[in-house]
mmCIF file of C-alpha atoms in Angstrom:
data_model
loop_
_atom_site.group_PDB
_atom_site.id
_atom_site.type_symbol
_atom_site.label_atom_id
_atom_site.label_comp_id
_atom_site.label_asym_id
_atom_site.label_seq_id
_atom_site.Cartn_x
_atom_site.Cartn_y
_atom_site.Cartn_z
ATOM 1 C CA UNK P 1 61.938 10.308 -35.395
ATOM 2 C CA UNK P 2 61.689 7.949 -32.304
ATOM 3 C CA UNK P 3 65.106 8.494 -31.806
ATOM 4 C CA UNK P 4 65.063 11.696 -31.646
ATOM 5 C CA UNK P 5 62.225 11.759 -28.991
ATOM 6 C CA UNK P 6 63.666 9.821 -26.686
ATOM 7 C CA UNK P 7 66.524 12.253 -26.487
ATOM 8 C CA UNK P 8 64.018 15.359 -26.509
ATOM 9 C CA UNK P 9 61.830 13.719 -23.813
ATOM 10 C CA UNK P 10 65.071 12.928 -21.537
ATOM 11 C CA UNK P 11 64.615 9.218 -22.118
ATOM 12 C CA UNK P 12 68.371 9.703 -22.714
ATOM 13 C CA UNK P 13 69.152 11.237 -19.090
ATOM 14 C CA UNK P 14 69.284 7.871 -17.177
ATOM 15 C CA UNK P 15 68.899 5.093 -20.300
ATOM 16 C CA UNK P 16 72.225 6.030 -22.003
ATOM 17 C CA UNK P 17 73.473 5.095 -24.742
ATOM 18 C CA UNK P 18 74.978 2.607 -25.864
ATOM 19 C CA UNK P 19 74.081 0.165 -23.453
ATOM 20 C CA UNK P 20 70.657 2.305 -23.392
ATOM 21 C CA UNK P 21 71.144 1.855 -18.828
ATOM 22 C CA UNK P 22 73.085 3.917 -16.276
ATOM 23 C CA UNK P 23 73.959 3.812 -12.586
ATOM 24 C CA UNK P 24 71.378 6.089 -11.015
ATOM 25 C CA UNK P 25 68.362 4.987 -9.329
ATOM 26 C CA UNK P 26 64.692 6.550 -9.406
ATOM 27 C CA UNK P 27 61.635 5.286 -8.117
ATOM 28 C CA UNK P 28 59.330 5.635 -11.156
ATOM 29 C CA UNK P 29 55.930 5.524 -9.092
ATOM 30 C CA UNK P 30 54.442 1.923 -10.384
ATOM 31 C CA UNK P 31 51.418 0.903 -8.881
ATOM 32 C CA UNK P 32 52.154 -1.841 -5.926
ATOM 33 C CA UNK P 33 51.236 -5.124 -6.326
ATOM 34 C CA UNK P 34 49.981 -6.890 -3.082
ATOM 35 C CA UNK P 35 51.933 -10.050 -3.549
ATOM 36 C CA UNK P 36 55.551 -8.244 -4.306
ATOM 37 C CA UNK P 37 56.889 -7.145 -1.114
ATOM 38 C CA UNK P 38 60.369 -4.877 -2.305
ATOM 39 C CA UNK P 39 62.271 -1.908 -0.677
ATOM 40 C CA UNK P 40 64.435 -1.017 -3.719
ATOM 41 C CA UNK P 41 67.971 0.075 -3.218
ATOM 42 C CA UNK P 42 67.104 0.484 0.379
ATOM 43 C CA UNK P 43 67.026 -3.197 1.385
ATOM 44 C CA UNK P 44 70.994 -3.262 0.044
ATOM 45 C CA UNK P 45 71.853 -0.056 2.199
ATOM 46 C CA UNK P 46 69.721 0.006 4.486
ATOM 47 C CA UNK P 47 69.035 3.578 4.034
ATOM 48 C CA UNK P 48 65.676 5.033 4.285
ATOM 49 C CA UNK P 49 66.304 7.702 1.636
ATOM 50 C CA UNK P 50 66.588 4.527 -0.819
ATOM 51 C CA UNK P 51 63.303 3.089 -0.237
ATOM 52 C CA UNK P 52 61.545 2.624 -4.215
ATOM 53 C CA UNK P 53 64.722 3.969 -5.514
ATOM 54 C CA UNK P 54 65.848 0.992 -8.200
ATOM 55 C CA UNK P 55 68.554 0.640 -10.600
ATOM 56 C CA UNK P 56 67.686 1.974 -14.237
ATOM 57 C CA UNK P 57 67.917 -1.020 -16.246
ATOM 58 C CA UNK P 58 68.931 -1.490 -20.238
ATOM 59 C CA UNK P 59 66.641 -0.955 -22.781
ATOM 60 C CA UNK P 60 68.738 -3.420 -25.093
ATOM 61 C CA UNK P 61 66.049 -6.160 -25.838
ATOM 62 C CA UNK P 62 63.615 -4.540 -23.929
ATOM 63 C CA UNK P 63 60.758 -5.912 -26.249
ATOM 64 C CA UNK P 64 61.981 -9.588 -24.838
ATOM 65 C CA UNK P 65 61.744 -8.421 -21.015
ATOM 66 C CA UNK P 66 58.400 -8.156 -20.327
ATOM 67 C CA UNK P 67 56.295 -7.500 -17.363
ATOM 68 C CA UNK P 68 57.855 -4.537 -17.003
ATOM 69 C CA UNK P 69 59.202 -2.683 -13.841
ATOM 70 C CA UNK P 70 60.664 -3.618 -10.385
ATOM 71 C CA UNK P 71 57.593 -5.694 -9.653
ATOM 72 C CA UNK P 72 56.105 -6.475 -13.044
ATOM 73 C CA UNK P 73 53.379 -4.236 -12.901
ATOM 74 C CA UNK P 74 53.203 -3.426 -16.355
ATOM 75 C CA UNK P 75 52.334 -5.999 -18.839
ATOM 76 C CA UNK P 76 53.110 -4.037 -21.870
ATOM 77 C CA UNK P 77 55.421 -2.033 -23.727
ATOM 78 C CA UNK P 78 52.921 0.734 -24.845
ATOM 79 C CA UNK P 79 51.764 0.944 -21.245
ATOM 80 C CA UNK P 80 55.296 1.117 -19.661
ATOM 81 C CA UNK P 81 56.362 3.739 -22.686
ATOM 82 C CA UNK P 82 53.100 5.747 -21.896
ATOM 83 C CA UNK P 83 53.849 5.589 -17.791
ATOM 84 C CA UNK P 84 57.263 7.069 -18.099
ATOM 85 C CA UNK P 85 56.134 9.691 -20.377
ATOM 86 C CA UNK P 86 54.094 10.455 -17.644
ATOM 87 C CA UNK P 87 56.523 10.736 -15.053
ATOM 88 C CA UNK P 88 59.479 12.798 -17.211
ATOM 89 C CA UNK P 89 55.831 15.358 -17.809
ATOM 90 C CA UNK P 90 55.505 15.301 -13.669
ATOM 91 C CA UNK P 91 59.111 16.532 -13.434
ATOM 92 C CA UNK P 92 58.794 19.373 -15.761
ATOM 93 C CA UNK P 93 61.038 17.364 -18.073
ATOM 94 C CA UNK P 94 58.655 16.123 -21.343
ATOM 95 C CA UNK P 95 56.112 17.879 -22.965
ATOM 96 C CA UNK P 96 52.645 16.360 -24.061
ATOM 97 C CA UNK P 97 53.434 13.922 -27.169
ATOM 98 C CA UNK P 98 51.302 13.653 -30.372
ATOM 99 C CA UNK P 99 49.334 9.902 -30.550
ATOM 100 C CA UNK P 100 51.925 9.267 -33.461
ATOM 101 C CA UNK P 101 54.389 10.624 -31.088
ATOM 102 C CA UNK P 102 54.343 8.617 -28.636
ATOM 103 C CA UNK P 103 53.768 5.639 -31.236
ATOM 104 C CA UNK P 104 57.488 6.190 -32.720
ATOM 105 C CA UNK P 105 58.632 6.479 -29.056
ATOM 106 C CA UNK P 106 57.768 2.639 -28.581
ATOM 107 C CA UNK P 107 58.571 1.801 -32.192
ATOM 108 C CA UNK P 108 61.803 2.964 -31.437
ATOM 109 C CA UNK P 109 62.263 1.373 -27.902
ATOM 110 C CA UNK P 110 60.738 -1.934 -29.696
ATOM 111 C CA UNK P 111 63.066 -2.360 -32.925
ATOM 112 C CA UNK P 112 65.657 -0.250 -32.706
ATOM 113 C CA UNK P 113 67.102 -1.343 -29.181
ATOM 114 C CA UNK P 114 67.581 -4.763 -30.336
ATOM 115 C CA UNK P 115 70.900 -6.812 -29.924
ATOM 116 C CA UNK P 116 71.199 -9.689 -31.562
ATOM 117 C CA UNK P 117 74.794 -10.256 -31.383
ATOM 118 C CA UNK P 118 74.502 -12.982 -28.914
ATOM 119 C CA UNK P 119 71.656 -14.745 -31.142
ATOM 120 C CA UNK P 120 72.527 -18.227 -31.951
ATOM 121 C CA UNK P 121 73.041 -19.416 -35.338
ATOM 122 C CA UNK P 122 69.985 -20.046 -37.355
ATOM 123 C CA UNK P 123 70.042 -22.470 -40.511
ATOM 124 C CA UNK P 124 68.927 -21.514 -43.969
ATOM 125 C CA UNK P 125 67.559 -25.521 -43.360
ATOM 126 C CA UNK P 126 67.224 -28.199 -41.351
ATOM 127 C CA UNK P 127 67.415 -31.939 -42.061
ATOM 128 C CA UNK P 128 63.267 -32.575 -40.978
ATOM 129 C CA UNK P 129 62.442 -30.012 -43.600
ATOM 130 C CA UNK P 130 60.493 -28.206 -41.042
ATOM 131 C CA UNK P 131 60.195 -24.190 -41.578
ATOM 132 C CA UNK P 132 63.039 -22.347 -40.231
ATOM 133 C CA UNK P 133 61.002 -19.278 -37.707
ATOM 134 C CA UNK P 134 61.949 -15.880 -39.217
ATOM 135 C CA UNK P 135 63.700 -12.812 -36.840
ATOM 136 C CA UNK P 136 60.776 -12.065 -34.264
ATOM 137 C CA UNK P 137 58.957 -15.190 -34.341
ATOM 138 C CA UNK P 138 58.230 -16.665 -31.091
ATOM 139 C CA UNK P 139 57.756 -19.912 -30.321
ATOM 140 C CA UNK P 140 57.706 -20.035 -27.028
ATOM 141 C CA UNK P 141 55.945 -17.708 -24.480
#
């Protein structure tokens, strides 16, 4: 059913699929950060009618791309999941989502927007005899 919501609450509009991304820009209203000092589209054209407008980026791997937004102002997926909702409701776009709703929303985001094509290979074993990490594990942070 996550699917589905993202499409009902016009997740869809500007992260298309199948690259989940598109080539329109939108300031999403993230609070500033003191120490990140960035114009957005504007400091490319030099237009002030692109200040906080910045590209809308993929969704593919999403889970892996954390802080989220521009500057990082969002540490987590929930939160950045929960802020959008918040901005498609400002526009007259979304309508309030269930707890549970909302929930599939990020499961969806989370596992289903995964490409692993570009994974290297993984051996069933290795010659140490040290465990192999499963799909997900992280290792490193």
């Amino acid at each position: 059913s996550g699917m589905f919501l993202f499409a009902e609450v016009g997740c869809a509009e500007c992260h298309r699929p199948p690259r989940f991304e598109s080539e329109t820009y939108a300031n999403r209203h993230v609070v500033e950060l003191p120490d990140v000092d960035d114009d957005g589209r504007a400091e490319s054209t030099g237009q002030n009618q692109d200040m906080g407008l910045f590209r809308t980026p993929t969704l593919r791997n999403v889970r892996e791309t954390g802080p989220y937004f521009h500057n990082g102002s969002v540490d987590n997926l929930e939160e950045a999941v929960a802020h959008e909702l918040a901005e498609q409701r400002a526009l007259g776009i979304a309508r309030m989502l269930e707890p549970e709703e909302e929930d599939d929303l990020v499961r969806f985001v989370h596992h289903a927007l995964i490409d692993a094509s570009r994974e290297q290979f993984r051996p069933a074993s290795v010659p140490s005899g040290l465990d192999i990490p499963r799909d997900g594990d992280r290792l490193f942070r």
